[in-house]
Each structure stands twice: as C-alpha cells, then as structure tokens.
Amino acid sequence: MNAGPVQVGWRRGEPLAELVEREWLVTNGLGGYAAGTIGGVCTRRFHGKLIAALPAPLGRTMMLNHLEEHLVAPDGTTWLLSGDESGRAVTYPNPEFLEEFVLECGVPVWRFSGGGIRLEKRVVMPNAQNTTWIIYRLLEGPQGLALRLRPSLNFRAHEGLLGEPAKGWTVRTDGANIEIAESASHPPLRLAIVGRSAGLDVEPQDVEQVIYRLEKSRGYEHEGPLWSPGVIHLALERDADAALVASVEPWAVVQAMTLADVLATDGARRNRLLSMAGNAAGDDIAAQLVLAADQFLIAPRTRAADEARMAAAGDSPRTVIAGYHWFTDWGRDTMISLEGLTLTTGRHNEARAILQTFAHHIRDGLIPNLFPEGAHEGLYHTADATLWFFHAMDRYLVYSSDVPFLSEL
C-alpha cells in the first residue's frame, strides 16, 4: 500500500450532505481521469469511473459512468457502498457502515466498518493507460462475503449531451473478462474482474432519470438515462485484494500487470515524485500539493502528430491541462504555471518537453492559446501567451542552465 501523506476528507458523524459536495479526482497522465463525489453520487456530467483520453476527433470520452456497489453477507444482509441520484431521491452509502474517506498519498481510499467487518476501497489509474482499477480489500469479516456491482454507461464526449444511450449494445463475456460495445465510433469498454467466483450475470437494465445536480444549479442540461449490462459478482477473502478493472486498452495491456503490480508501481511512482521534489515536499500539505501538481502534467495522447514528430526527434510531447474537468491545454495557463508545476518540483525534463511541444506549434510568432477538445490544431487568438512563453523559458534557464536548449529553440 502507499506510504506518504494522508488527508482526511470525511469521517462518520459528519453531515451526509458533504458526501455529495466533496469530490475526488484520479488522473492517468494522458488527460483522462476518474472522478466523483465521496458518496458516489454523480453530480457533474464529468463524473465517472473511466473518462478515457482518445485520439482526435473523439478526445476525452466517458466510458464508464457509474458503479452501484453492494456488499452482501451469506445471510442476505446488504450494505450499500455507493450512492446515486435519480428523479426519485438521493441515495447515500450506508452511513453506519462508511467510516471515513481519505487521500492516502493522493490515492482516494474509502474505509467501511461495522458488524465485525472492515473493508477498504481504492481507485487507481496506472500512468499512461486509459485504465481504472477499483480495488477492494477485506481486512476483517466472516467467510462468504461477496460484492455485487452494477456498472452503468453511456459512451459520449465527457462534456457532451446526456441524451439517450446508443441502442444495440453487444456484451461478450469470457469468464471474468467482459467486453461491451455500442458502435464503430467508440472503442469497446473492457471490464476485467479480479477475484474468486467472479463473473457477470447478464441482466440488461435501463437506468432512467439520472440527475446531475451541479449541472442543474448552473442551468445546463442535467438529466439523462444510462444503460447497464448486468450485475458483476465476486467473492471476498480476508486480506486478499479483489478488483474491477475498466479499460479501453487492448486485453494484452489490461492483463499485463497483476493487482499487486498496479499498487506497487503506483505507490513507487508517487513516492518518486515526492523524492524528486525534495524540500518542496517538506511537510504533508506541501507533499499533497506536489502530488496534485502531477495531475496537470500530461502527454497529449489525443494529438498523434505531436507524438510522432517528437518521437522521431527522440523526445516525448508534454503539456499542461489547464484545469479539470473540462479544460484542455491552454498556452497562457501552461506558461504561467510551468515554474510551479515542474521546476519547483524537480521535473526539469518535463518543463523542457512542454516548452518544446509548444515551440513546435508556433505560427506567425504566436504559440496556441488553446487546443480544443478532440482537435489536431490549436487556436491562435492571444498575444500574451507568447510573452508568457518567454517568461517560462527564462525561469527554465534559471533552474536548469540548459543554454543549448535555448539555442535549439
């Protein structure tokens, strides 16, 4: 498990309303992410378990919207682990069972306890993969406990309309591996179940009137249906991890790492970032900021030309997401934030790559102000972004003394 700073987000006894007001975010270094509220209610159209960063013209795409989670005892006693909101009401996780929510070295962790049961849940996205691991560990409890998970989905642009899901879904299962497709316009969603006695009971269901309360409060479209292929079941064993893996990567990539590998590599990467930052991560709050900064630094997978051009030169494209959930990479925001995100955190090579990425897009003396979602080319409608580029280059030279790079540009 990850070692490092711990930040408490909610504890039993605090108001239930905070379960739908406080949010968590996990990113994959490509611009993709998983996000939601502590209580599991999707209050934004951007909330989901897997928002994949796909090549243009798709861009970031909602692939797995919601996961209804139940823990079931042998005698049929059931605990709801996640909430939802529909036209009928808001449902919360069982308040006597949810003990706390924390960020553990930046990883969201839910802890459940009651009736002699202790259970933990984590959400991890392996770096540079459009994959989400939802990991469960039973720390204490009787034999025979099981999870019942119902995924709901509607493949769409992450900021897109919430209308009817596609018709004609196809579901293919091979034991604990599930593949769900709806058209040729989106890649299939692959679900892998890690655990004992795991499988999918195919029970298609239309989920009506899902409400997104923050969209409603802002006057946006705020209601739409989802579609569910059925119920996933898996048995839990004490001190053993189980997981649901959601991905758009090929099966060979999905299955390349074990659950233990995923936890170990993600923890090692986060600790390496803290080590690189040195004194900038000198206390728990500063360490959390270093880990938060990492979420904004991405490789722009959606623009294949950037990858091909820089790979040919022996480099890797890098850029900065201006904000989650809806922003892409903006030239002005990137250059203003470059010092804090990369130079003070010891990531000089990535600062160089970011400057190089934007330099490749200079047109008539301007760097792009922004790259629209799912587009190959940037928009050029500001002058000060280029002035900020010179400022960022100056700060890079102060930190790195990389004069040959200045000559190269």
mmCIF file of C-alpha atoms in Angstrom:
data_model
loop_
_atom_site.group_PDB
_atom_site.id
_atom_site.type_symbol
_atom_site.label_atom_id
_atom_site.label_comp_id
_atom_site.label_asym_id
_atom_site.label_seq_id
_atom_site.Cartn_x
_atom_site.Cartn_y
_atom_site.Cartn_z
ATOM 1 C CA MET A 1 0.000 0.000 0.000
ATOM 2 C CA ASN A 2 1.067 3.592 -0.500
ATOM 3 C CA ALA A 3 3.070 5.319 2.190
ATOM 4 C CA GLY A 4 3.009 9.076 2.393
ATOM 5 C CA PRO A 5 0.801 11.998 3.406
ATOM 6 C CA VAL A 6 -2.787 11.306 4.446
ATOM 7 C CA GLN A 7 -5.574 13.859 4.128
ATOM 8 C CA VAL A 8 -8.970 13.156 5.708
ATOM 9 C CA GLY A 9 -11.942 14.149 3.541
ATOM 10 C CA TRP A 10 -14.884 12.812 5.567
ATOM 11 C CA ARG A 11 -15.494 10.850 8.763
ATOM 12 C CA ARG A 12 -18.524 9.112 10.194
ATOM 13 C CA GLY A 13 -20.657 11.585 12.099
ATOM 14 C CA GLU A 14 -20.059 14.473 9.696
ATOM 15 C CA PRO A 15 -23.084 15.710 7.679
ATOM 16 C CA LEU A 16 -24.253 13.316 4.961
ATOM 17 C CA ALA A 17 -24.672 16.272 2.597
ATOM 18 C CA GLU A 18 -20.892 16.539 2.429
ATOM 19 C CA LEU A 19 -20.816 13.139 0.720
ATOM 20 C CA VAL A 20 -22.274 14.782 -2.393
ATOM 21 C CA GLU A 21 -20.409 18.089 -2.017
ATOM 22 C CA ARG A 22 -16.819 16.873 -1.659
ATOM 23 C CA GLU A 23 -15.128 15.407 -4.710
ATOM 24 C CA TRP A 24 -12.148 13.229 -5.593
ATOM 25 C CA LEU A 25 -10.058 13.020 -8.768
ATOM 26 C CA VAL A 26 -7.570 10.477 -10.142
ATOM 27 C CA THR A 27 -5.713 11.065 -13.429
ATOM 28 C CA ASN A 28 -3.686 8.956 -15.848
ATOM 29 C CA GLY A 29 -1.040 11.318 -17.259
ATOM 30 C CA LEU A 30 -2.828 11.452 -20.628
ATOM 31 C CA GLY A 31 -5.634 13.874 -19.785
ATOM 32 C CA GLY A 32 -8.002 11.035 -18.893
ATOM 33 C CA TYR A 33 -9.379 10.706 -15.389
ATOM 34 C CA ALA A 34 -11.788 9.158 -12.920
ATOM 35 C CA ALA A 35 -13.768 11.480 -10.655
ATOM 36 C CA GLY A 36 -16.799 11.683 -8.440
ATOM 37 C CA THR A 37 -18.174 12.602 -5.064
ATOM 38 C CA ILE A 38 -17.176 10.825 -1.865
ATOM 39 C CA GLY A 39 -20.628 9.281 -1.652
ATOM 40 C CA GLY A 40 -20.614 8.018 -5.235
ATOM 41 C CA VAL A 41 -23.359 10.351 -6.499
ATOM 42 C CA CYS A 42 -22.516 11.774 -9.947
ATOM 43 C CA THR A 43 -23.278 15.484 -9.527
ATOM 44 C CA ARG A 44 -21.481 16.566 -12.732
ATOM 45 C CA ARG A 45 -21.720 15.202 -16.271
ATOM 46 C CA PHE A 46 -17.937 14.766 -15.937
ATOM 47 C CA HIS A 47 -18.177 12.319 -13.034
ATOM 48 C CA GLY A 48 -17.356 8.742 -13.950
ATOM 49 C CA LYS A 49 -15.108 5.783 -13.255
ATOM 50 C CA LEU A 50 -13.308 5.960 -16.621
ATOM 51 C CA ILE A 51 -13.019 9.023 -18.817
ATOM 52 C CA ALA A 52 -10.538 7.919 -21.476
ATOM 53 C CA ALA A 53 -8.241 10.239 -23.449
ATOM 54 C CA LEU A 54 -8.830 9.029 -27.008
ATOM 55 C CA PRO A 55 -7.199 10.221 -30.251
ATOM 56 C CA ALA A 56 -8.844 13.065 -32.170
ATOM 57 C CA PRO A 57 -11.561 13.549 -33.186
ATOM 58 C CA LEU A 58 -13.005 11.819 -30.081
ATOM 59 C CA GLY A 59 -10.923 13.431 -27.333
ATOM 60 C CA ARG A 60 -11.816 12.647 -23.736
ATOM 61 C CA THR A 61 -14.703 10.219 -23.671
ATOM 62 C CA MET A 62 -16.991 8.962 -20.905
ATOM 63 C CA MET A 63 -16.714 5.162 -20.970
ATOM 64 C CA LEU A 64 -17.956 4.063 -17.519
ATOM 65 C CA ASN A 65 -20.337 6.454 -15.795
ATOM 66 C CA HIS A 66 -21.425 4.843 -12.559
ATOM 67 C CA LEU A 67 -20.937 1.775 -10.420
ATOM 68 C CA GLU A 68 -23.597 0.654 -7.963
ATOM 69 C CA GLU A 69 -21.822 -1.298 -5.200
ATOM 70 C CA HIS A 70 -23.315 -3.665 -2.618
ATOM 71 C CA LEU A 71 -21.584 -5.833 -0.042
ATOM 72 C CA VAL A 72 -23.669 -8.941 0.625
ATOM 73 C CA ALA A 73 -23.381 -11.324 3.610
ATOM 74 C CA PRO A 74 -24.216 -15.059 3.422
ATOM 75 C CA ASP A 75 -27.489 -14.420 5.268
ATOM 76 C CA GLY A 76 -28.531 -11.826 2.695
ATOM 77 C CA THR A 77 -27.710 -8.728 4.766
ATOM 78 C CA THR A 78 -26.666 -5.988 2.341
ATOM 79 C CA TRP A 79 -24.656 -2.779 2.747
ATOM 80 C CA LEU A 80 -24.789 -0.086 0.067
ATOM 81 C CA LEU A 81 -21.267 1.224 -0.612
ATOM 82 C CA SER A 82 -22.107 3.922 -3.195
ATOM 83 C CA GLY A 83 -24.885 6.450 -3.721
ATOM 84 C CA ASP A 84 -26.811 7.814 -6.683
ATOM 85 C CA GLU A 85 -29.408 10.445 -7.527
ATOM 86 C CA SER A 86 -32.435 9.967 -9.751
ATOM 87 C CA GLY A 87 -35.775 11.644 -10.220
ATOM 88 C CA ARG A 88 -36.958 9.759 -7.153
ATOM 89 C CA ALA A 89 -34.370 10.624 -4.466
ATOM 90 C CA VAL A 90 -30.738 10.737 -3.400
ATOM 91 C CA THR A 91 -29.311 7.513 -2.024
ATOM 92 C CA TYR A 92 -26.244 7.603 0.206
ATOM 93 C CA PRO A 93 -23.815 4.861 1.161
ATOM 94 C CA ASN A 94 -24.897 3.126 4.349
ATOM 95 C CA PRO A 95 -23.990 5.849 6.917
ATOM 96 C CA GLU A 96 -23.464 3.313 9.706
ATOM 97 C CA PHE A 97 -21.011 1.402 7.534
ATOM 98 C CA LEU A 98 -18.947 4.115 5.790
ATOM 99 C CA GLU A 99 -16.286 5.021 8.360
ATOM 100 C CA GLU A 100 -14.150 7.565 6.512
ATOM 101 C CA PHE A 101 -12.739 8.798 3.224
ATOM 102 C CA VAL A 102 -9.071 9.824 2.963
ATOM 103 C CA LEU A 103 -6.461 10.676 0.361
ATOM 104 C CA GLU A 104 -3.544 8.344 1.051
ATOM 105 C CA CYS A 105 -0.508 9.676 -0.824
ATOM 106 C CA GLY A 106 -3.023 11.191 -3.235
ATOM 107 C CA VAL A 107 -4.993 7.946 -3.733
ATOM 108 C CA PRO A 108 -8.701 8.039 -2.746
ATOM 109 C CA VAL A 109 -9.475 5.452 -0.062
ATOM 110 C CA TRP A 110 -12.884 4.574 1.403
ATOM 111 C CA ARG A 111 -12.934 2.678 4.715
ATOM 112 C CA PHE A 112 -16.038 0.775 5.794
ATOM 113 C CA SER A 113 -16.602 -0.873 9.168
ATOM 114 C CA GLY A 114 -19.421 -2.370 11.200
ATOM 115 C CA GLY A 115 -20.781 -5.680 12.438
ATOM 116 C CA GLY A 116 -17.342 -7.258 12.620
ATOM 117 C CA ILE A 117 -16.495 -6.242 9.030
ATOM 118 C CA ARG A 118 -13.729 -3.922 7.847
ATOM 119 C CA LEU A 119 -13.383 -3.194 4.137
ATOM 120 C CA GLU A 120 -11.245 -0.758 2.114
ATOM 121 C CA LYS A 121 -11.740 0.520 -1.432
ATOM 122 C CA ARG A 122 -9.206 2.357 -3.613
ATOM 123 C CA VAL A 123 -9.279 3.873 -7.094
ATOM 124 C CA VAL A 124 -6.026 3.790 -9.064
ATOM 125 C CA MET A 125 -5.233 4.693 -12.676
ATOM 126 C CA PRO A 126 -1.915 3.293 -13.962
ATOM 127 C CA ASN A 127 0.148 6.063 -15.509
ATOM 128 C CA ALA A 128 -0.129 6.413 -19.308
ATOM 129 C CA GLN A 129 -3.063 3.980 -19.574
ATOM 130 C CA ASN A 130 -6.755 4.563 -20.175
ATOM 131 C CA THR A 131 -7.490 2.114 -17.370
ATOM 132 C CA THR A 132 -9.106 2.392 -13.935
ATOM 133 C CA TRP A 133 -8.635 -0.155 -11.144
ATOM 134 C CA ILE A 134 -11.316 -0.158 -8.425
ATOM 135 C CA ILE A 135 -9.715 -2.240 -5.680
ATOM 136 C CA TYR A 136 -11.388 -3.827 -2.656
ATOM 137 C CA ARG A 137 -9.657 -5.417 0.340
ATOM 138 C CA LEU A 138 -11.486 -7.249 3.117
ATOM 139 C CA LEU A 139 -9.500 -6.666 6.315
ATOM 140 C CA GLU A 140 -11.908 -8.384 8.679
ATOM 141 C CA GLY A 141 -15.155 -10.299 8.297
ATOM 142 C CA PRO A 142 -16.835 -13.686 8.054
ATOM 143 C CA GLN A 143 -16.479 -16.146 5.223
ATOM 144 C CA GLY A 144 -18.956 -15.844 2.395
ATOM 145 C CA LEU A 145 -18.994 -12.064 1.899
ATOM 146 C CA ALA A 146 -19.421 -11.010 -1.737
ATOM 147 C CA LEU A 147 -19.634 -7.878 -3.855
ATOM 148 C CA ARG A 148 -22.465 -7.151 -6.266
ATOM 149 C CA LEU A 149 -21.551 -4.413 -8.739
ATOM 150 C CA ARG A 150 -23.836 -2.960 -11.409
ATOM 151 C CA PRO A 151 -22.000 -0.768 -13.967
ATOM 152 C CA SER A 152 -23.978 1.860 -15.898
ATOM 153 C CA LEU A 153 -22.792 3.646 -19.012
ATOM 154 C CA ASN A 154 -23.433 5.903 -21.976
ATOM 155 C CA PHE A 155 -20.434 6.379 -24.276
ATOM 156 C CA ARG A 156 -20.209 10.124 -25.053
ATOM 157 C CA ALA A 157 -17.876 13.097 -25.082
ATOM 158 C CA HIS A 158 -17.146 13.887 -21.445
ATOM 159 C CA GLU A 159 -18.731 17.330 -21.804
ATOM 160 C CA GLY A 160 -21.337 16.040 -24.283
ATOM 161 C CA LEU A 161 -25.113 15.857 -24.169
ATOM 162 C CA LEU A 162 -26.728 13.476 -21.702
ATOM 163 C CA GLY A 163 -29.300 12.090 -24.133
ATOM 164 C CA GLU A 164 -30.353 8.538 -24.868
ATOM 165 C CA PRO A 165 -27.608 5.898 -24.794
ATOM 166 C CA ALA A 166 -26.980 4.066 -28.040
ATOM 167 C CA LYS A 167 -29.161 1.102 -28.884
ATOM 168 C CA GLY A 168 -27.862 -2.276 -29.966
ATOM 169 C CA TRP A 169 -25.272 -2.828 -27.245
ATOM 170 C CA THR A 170 -23.276 -6.025 -27.518
ATOM 171 C CA VAL A 171 -21.866 -7.804 -24.464
ATOM 172 C CA ARG A 172 -19.276 -10.555 -24.764
ATOM 173 C CA THR A 173 -18.091 -12.469 -21.726
ATOM 174 C CA ASP A 174 -15.263 -14.915 -21.258
ATOM 175 C CA GLY A 175 -15.264 -15.891 -17.622
ATOM 176 C CA ALA A 176 -14.085 -12.849 -15.693
ATOM 177 C CA ASN A 177 -13.430 -10.794 -18.850
ATOM 178 C CA ILE A 178 -16.257 -8.670 -20.287
ATOM 179 C CA GLU A 179 -16.304 -6.575 -23.461
ATOM 180 C CA ILE A 180 -19.088 -4.049 -24.122
ATOM 181 C CA ALA A 181 -19.527 -2.272 -27.472
ATOM 182 C CA GLU A 182 -22.161 0.012 -28.956
ATOM 183 C CA SER A 183 -20.891 1.237 -32.342
ATOM 184 C CA ALA A 184 -17.859 1.635 -34.532
ATOM 185 C CA SER A 185 -17.398 5.242 -33.341
ATOM 186 C CA HIS A 186 -16.128 4.276 -29.883
ATOM 187 C CA PRO A 187 -13.701 1.586 -28.778
ATOM 188 C CA PRO A 188 -15.208 -1.201 -26.667
ATOM 189 C CA LEU A 189 -15.160 -0.965 -22.891
ATOM 190 C CA ARG A 190 -13.266 -3.871 -21.373
ATOM 191 C CA LEU A 191 -14.065 -4.959 -17.825
ATOM 192 C CA ALA A 192 -11.829 -7.465 -16.055
ATOM 193 C CA ILE A 193 -12.883 -8.915 -12.699
ATOM 194 C CA VAL A 194 -10.083 -9.874 -10.321
ATOM 195 C CA GLY A 195 -11.218 -12.193 -7.572
ATOM 196 C CA ARG A 196 -12.705 -15.552 -6.714
ATOM 197 C CA SER A 197 -16.032 -16.827 -8.096
ATOM 198 C CA ALA A 198 -16.198 -13.776 -10.375
ATOM 199 C CA GLY A 199 -18.485 -13.240 -13.335
ATOM 200 C CA LEU A 200 -21.283 -11.224 -14.927
ATOM 201 C CA ASP A 201 -24.966 -12.044 -14.648
ATOM 202 C CA VAL A 202 -26.306 -10.572 -17.891
ATOM 203 C CA GLU A 203 -29.362 -8.593 -16.769
ATOM 204 C CA PRO A 204 -29.678 -5.518 -19.057
ATOM 205 C CA GLN A 205 -31.399 -2.563 -17.456
ATOM 206 C CA ASP A 206 -32.275 0.982 -18.490
ATOM 207 C CA VAL A 207 -31.404 3.440 -15.717
ATOM 208 C CA GLU A 208 -33.848 6.337 -16.019
ATOM 209 C CA GLN A 209 -33.719 9.937 -14.831
ATOM 210 C CA VAL A 210 -30.152 10.203 -13.551
ATOM 211 C CA ILE A 211 -29.839 13.718 -12.101
ATOM 212 C CA TYR A 212 -26.627 15.810 -12.163
ATOM 213 C CA ARG A 213 -27.349 18.431 -9.514
ATOM 214 C CA LEU A 214 -24.421 20.786 -10.197
ATOM 215 C CA GLU A 215 -25.334 20.970 -13.877
ATOM 216 C CA LYS A 216 -28.909 21.758 -12.843
ATOM 217 C CA SER A 217 -27.806 24.525 -10.465
ATOM 218 C CA ARG A 218 -25.939 26.190 -13.341
ATOM 219 C CA GLY A 219 -28.789 25.988 -15.817
ATOM 220 C CA TYR A 220 -27.245 23.277 -18.001
ATOM 221 C CA GLU A 221 -28.760 20.067 -19.299
ATOM 222 C CA HIS A 222 -28.830 17.963 -16.147
ATOM 223 C CA GLU A 223 -30.826 14.763 -16.663
ATOM 224 C CA GLY A 224 -30.401 11.665 -18.779
ATOM 225 C CA PRO A 225 -30.585 7.875 -18.804
ATOM 226 C CA LEU A 226 -27.838 5.261 -18.633
ATOM 227 C CA TRP A 227 -27.719 1.609 -19.639
ATOM 228 C CA SER A 228 -26.438 -1.329 -17.582
ATOM 229 C CA PRO A 229 -25.378 -4.737 -18.958
ATOM 230 C CA GLY A 230 -25.980 -6.649 -15.725
ATOM 231 C CA VAL A 231 -24.581 -7.426 -12.284
ATOM 232 C CA ILE A 232 -20.974 -8.381 -11.593
ATOM 233 C CA HIS A 233 -20.400 -10.718 -8.657
ATOM 234 C CA LEU A 234 -17.190 -11.662 -6.910
ATOM 235 C CA ALA A 235 -16.357 -13.296 -3.590
ATOM 236 C CA LEU A 236 -14.192 -11.594 -0.976
ATOM 237 C CA GLU A 237 -11.494 -13.286 1.080
ATOM 238 C CA ARG A 238 -9.855 -11.832 4.163
ATOM 239 C CA ASP A 239 -6.577 -9.940 3.488
ATOM 240 C CA ALA A 240 -6.867 -10.595 -0.242
ATOM 241 C CA ASP A 241 -7.434 -7.922 -2.874
ATOM 242 C CA ALA A 242 -10.237 -8.036 -5.423
ATOM 243 C CA ALA A 243 -10.877 -5.535 -8.190
ATOM 244 C CA LEU A 244 -12.908 -4.377 -11.136
ATOM 245 C CA VAL A 245 -10.725 -3.102 -13.976
ATOM 246 C CA ALA A 246 -12.261 -0.792 -16.601
ATOM 247 C CA SER A 247 -10.225 -0.025 -19.720
ATOM 248 C CA VAL A 248 -10.201 0.800 -23.419
ATOM 249 C CA GLU A 249 -6.695 -0.618 -23.810
ATOM 250 C CA PRO A 250 -6.129 -3.950 -25.628
ATOM 251 C CA TRP A 251 -6.589 -7.041 -23.475
ATOM 252 C CA ALA A 252 -2.830 -7.657 -23.546
ATOM 253 C CA VAL A 253 -2.301 -4.289 -21.815
ATOM 254 C CA VAL A 254 -5.199 -4.755 -19.376
ATOM 255 C CA GLN A 255 -3.773 -8.097 -18.272
ATOM 256 C CA ALA A 256 -0.103 -7.084 -18.311
ATOM 257 C CA MET A 257 0.019 -6.248 -14.583
ATOM 258 C CA THR A 258 -1.322 -8.053 -11.575
ATOM 259 C CA LEU A 259 -3.242 -6.191 -8.904
ATOM 260 C CA ALA A 260 -0.139 -6.265 -6.693
ATOM 261 C CA ASP A 261 1.925 -4.817 -9.570
ATOM 262 C CA VAL A 262 -0.529 -1.947 -10.013
ATOM 263 C CA LEU A 263 -0.443 -0.985 -6.332
ATOM 264 C CA ALA A 264 3.338 -1.330 -6.124
ATOM 265 C CA THR A 265 4.133 0.664 -9.271
ATOM 266 C CA ASP A 266 1.629 3.408 -8.484
ATOM 267 C CA GLY A 267 2.965 3.757 -4.942
ATOM 268 C CA ALA A 268 6.579 3.768 -6.160
ATOM 269 C CA ARG A 269 5.798 6.438 -8.747
ATOM 270 C CA ARG A 270 4.122 8.709 -6.199
ATOM 271 C CA ASN A 271 6.988 8.312 -3.739
ATOM 272 C CA ARG A 272 9.456 9.043 -6.534
ATOM 273 C CA LEU A 273 7.648 12.318 -7.295
ATOM 274 C CA LEU A 274 7.939 13.323 -3.639
ATOM 275 C CA SER A 275 11.628 12.428 -3.654
ATOM 276 C CA MET A 276 12.259 14.458 -6.816
ATOM 277 C CA ALA A 277 10.558 17.474 -5.248
ATOM 278 C CA GLY A 278 12.977 17.428 -2.296
ATOM 279 C CA ASN A 279 12.363 20.315 0.108
ATOM 280 C CA ALA A 280 9.292 21.364 -1.890
ATOM 281 C CA ALA A 281 7.541 18.329 -0.355
ATOM 282 C CA GLY A 282 8.811 19.056 3.134
ATOM 283 C CA ASP A 283 5.537 18.554 5.042
ATOM 284 C CA ASP A 284 2.212 16.794 4.485
ATOM 285 C CA ILE A 285 0.456 19.796 2.933
ATOM 286 C CA ALA A 286 3.361 20.505 0.577
ATOM 287 C CA ALA A 287 3.553 16.821 -0.352
ATOM 288 C CA GLN A 288 -0.146 16.807 -1.239
ATOM 289 C CA LEU A 289 0.455 19.844 -3.467
ATOM 290 C CA VAL A 290 3.329 18.073 -5.240
ATOM 291 C CA LEU A 291 1.065 15.096 -5.927
ATOM 292 C CA ALA A 292 -1.754 17.398 -7.043
ATOM 293 C CA ALA A 293 0.618 19.179 -9.436
ATOM 294 C CA ASP A 294 1.339 15.850 -11.109
ATOM 295 C CA GLN A 295 -2.302 15.549 -12.196
ATOM 296 C CA PHE A 296 -1.952 18.541 -14.520
ATOM 297 C CA LEU A 297 1.135 17.278 -16.398
ATOM 298 C CA ILE A 298 0.174 15.061 -19.316
ATOM 299 C CA ALA A 299 1.352 13.505 -22.554
ATOM 300 C CA PRO A 300 -1.172 14.680 -25.197
ATOM 301 C CA ARG A 301 -2.285 11.241 -26.422
ATOM 302 C CA THR A 302 -5.159 12.842 -28.322
ATOM 303 C CA ARG A 303 -2.791 14.541 -30.836
ATOM 304 C CA ALA A 304 -0.989 11.760 -32.685
ATOM 305 C CA ALA A 305 1.070 14.223 -34.762
ATOM 306 C CA ASP A 306 2.765 15.593 -31.642
ATOM 307 C CA GLU A 307 3.709 12.088 -30.549
ATOM 308 C CA ALA A 308 5.068 11.109 -33.965
ATOM 309 C CA ARG A 309 7.055 14.307 -34.524
ATOM 310 C CA MET A 310 8.712 14.381 -31.120
ATOM 311 C CA ALA A 311 9.325 10.632 -31.028
ATOM 312 C CA ALA A 312 11.225 10.989 -34.312
ATOM 313 C CA ALA A 313 13.418 13.561 -32.581
ATOM 314 C CA GLY A 314 13.962 11.267 -29.599
ATOM 315 C CA ASP A 315 11.656 13.236 -27.303
ATOM 316 C CA SER A 316 8.199 12.844 -25.777
ATOM 317 C CA PRO A 317 5.478 15.517 -26.038
ATOM 318 C CA ARG A 318 4.288 17.002 -22.756
ATOM 319 C CA THR A 319 1.739 19.654 -21.926
ATOM 320 C CA VAL A 320 -0.390 21.011 -19.068
ATOM 321 C CA ILE A 321 -4.137 20.564 -18.547
ATOM 322 C CA ALA A 322 -5.435 23.998 -17.518
ATOM 323 C CA GLY A 323 -7.991 22.530 -15.110
ATOM 324 C CA TYR A 324 -10.292 19.585 -14.508
ATOM 325 C CA HIS A 325 -12.719 18.592 -15.644
ATOM 326 C CA TRP A 326 -13.463 20.475 -18.859
ATOM 327 C CA PHE A 327 -10.286 22.426 -19.733
ATOM 328 C CA THR A 328 -7.763 21.244 -22.294
ATOM 329 C CA ASP A 329 -4.203 22.588 -22.561
ATOM 330 C CA TRP A 330 -4.022 26.379 -22.847
ATOM 331 C CA GLY A 331 -0.809 28.170 -23.818
ATOM 332 C CA ARG A 332 -1.177 31.059 -21.368
ATOM 333 C CA ASP A 333 -2.089 28.831 -18.411
ATOM 334 C CA THR A 334 0.710 26.394 -19.243
ATOM 335 C CA MET A 335 3.397 29.047 -19.300
ATOM 336 C CA ILE A 336 2.172 30.801 -16.148
ATOM 337 C CA SER A 337 2.074 27.532 -14.188
ATOM 338 C CA LEU A 338 5.192 25.876 -15.637
ATOM 339 C CA GLU A 339 7.540 27.041 -12.860
ATOM 340 C CA GLY A 340 5.323 25.847 -10.003
ATOM 341 C CA LEU A 341 4.284 22.562 -11.606
ATOM 342 C CA THR A 342 7.645 21.412 -12.950
ATOM 343 C CA LEU A 343 10.640 23.475 -11.869
ATOM 344 C CA THR A 344 9.982 23.778 -8.135
ATOM 345 C CA THR A 345 9.038 20.076 -8.080
ATOM 346 C CA GLY A 346 12.298 18.902 -9.687
ATOM 347 C CA ARG A 347 10.778 17.912 -13.046
ATOM 348 C CA HIS A 348 13.089 19.906 -15.314
ATOM 349 C CA ASN A 349 12.996 17.416 -18.186
ATOM 350 C CA GLU A 350 9.227 17.729 -18.391
ATOM 351 C CA ALA A 351 9.474 21.530 -18.351
ATOM 352 C CA ARG A 352 11.816 21.242 -21.340
ATOM 353 C CA ALA A 353 9.411 18.908 -23.151
ATOM 354 C CA ILE A 354 6.472 21.264 -22.534
ATOM 355 C CA LEU A 355 8.373 24.219 -23.948
ATOM 356 C CA GLN A 356 9.418 22.114 -26.913
ATOM 357 C CA THR A 357 5.838 20.922 -27.555
ATOM 358 C CA PHE A 358 4.520 24.482 -27.743
ATOM 359 C CA ALA A 359 7.523 25.667 -29.776
ATOM 360 C CA HIS A 360 6.585 23.102 -32.445
ATOM 361 C CA HIS A 361 3.200 24.855 -32.782
ATOM 362 C CA ILE A 362 4.479 28.445 -33.192
ATOM 363 C CA ARG A 363 2.658 30.188 -36.049
ATOM 364 C CA ASP A 364 3.292 33.790 -37.103
ATOM 365 C CA GLY A 365 5.180 34.373 -33.868
ATOM 366 C CA LEU A 366 2.365 33.047 -31.652
ATOM 367 C CA ILE A 367 2.023 29.922 -29.550
ATOM 368 C CA PRO A 368 -1.501 28.451 -29.395
ATOM 369 C CA ASN A 369 -3.836 29.906 -26.820
ATOM 370 C CA LEU A 370 -5.586 26.544 -26.543
ATOM 371 C CA PHE A 371 -6.080 23.157 -28.161
ATOM 372 C CA PRO A 372 -9.825 22.438 -28.486
ATOM 373 C CA GLU A 373 -11.052 19.064 -27.247
ATOM 374 C CA GLY A 374 -10.525 16.387 -29.896
ATOM 375 C CA ALA A 375 -8.756 18.747 -32.333
ATOM 376 C CA HIS A 376 -5.393 18.331 -34.066
ATOM 377 C CA GLU A 377 -4.594 22.044 -34.302
ATOM 378 C CA GLY A 378 -4.527 24.857 -31.779
ATOM 379 C CA LEU A 379 -6.279 28.230 -31.812
ATOM 380 C CA TYR A 380 -4.216 31.407 -32.088
ATOM 381 C CA HIS A 381 -6.126 34.347 -30.641
ATOM 382 C CA THR A 382 -3.972 35.855 -27.914
ATOM 383 C CA ALA A 383 -0.652 37.673 -27.842
ATOM 384 C CA ASP A 384 0.275 37.436 -24.162
ATOM 385 C CA ALA A 385 0.594 33.627 -24.227
ATOM 386 C CA THR A 386 3.760 34.092 -26.294
ATOM 387 C CA LEU A 387 5.088 36.686 -23.841
ATOM 388 C CA TRP A 388 4.465 34.178 -21.040
ATOM 389 C CA PHE A 389 6.376 31.635 -23.141
ATOM 390 C CA PHE A 390 9.471 33.866 -22.936
ATOM 391 C CA HIS A 391 8.970 34.233 -19.185
ATOM 392 C CA ALA A 392 8.690 30.447 -18.762
ATOM 393 C CA MET A 393 11.798 29.932 -20.872
ATOM 394 C CA ASP A 394 13.693 32.361 -18.640
ATOM 395 C CA ARG A 395 12.627 30.522 -15.500
ATOM 396 C CA TYR A 396 13.637 27.195 -17.060
ATOM 397 C CA LEU A 397 17.112 28.550 -17.789
ATOM 398 C CA VAL A 398 17.477 29.836 -14.207
ATOM 399 C CA TYR A 399 16.683 26.382 -12.816
ATOM 400 C CA SER A 400 18.465 24.238 -15.418
ATOM 401 C CA SER A 401 21.238 26.324 -17.045
ATOM 402 C CA ASP A 402 20.281 24.492 -20.255
ATOM 403 C CA VAL A 403 21.675 27.057 -22.690
ATOM 404 C CA PRO A 404 21.956 24.551 -25.597
ATOM 405 C CA PHE A 405 18.165 24.159 -25.469
ATOM 406 C CA LEU A 406 17.762 27.932 -25.863
ATOM 407 C CA SER A 407 19.952 27.749 -28.971
ATOM 408 C CA GLU A 408 17.910 24.823 -30.284
ATOM 409 C CA LEU A 409 14.661 26.762 -29.972
#
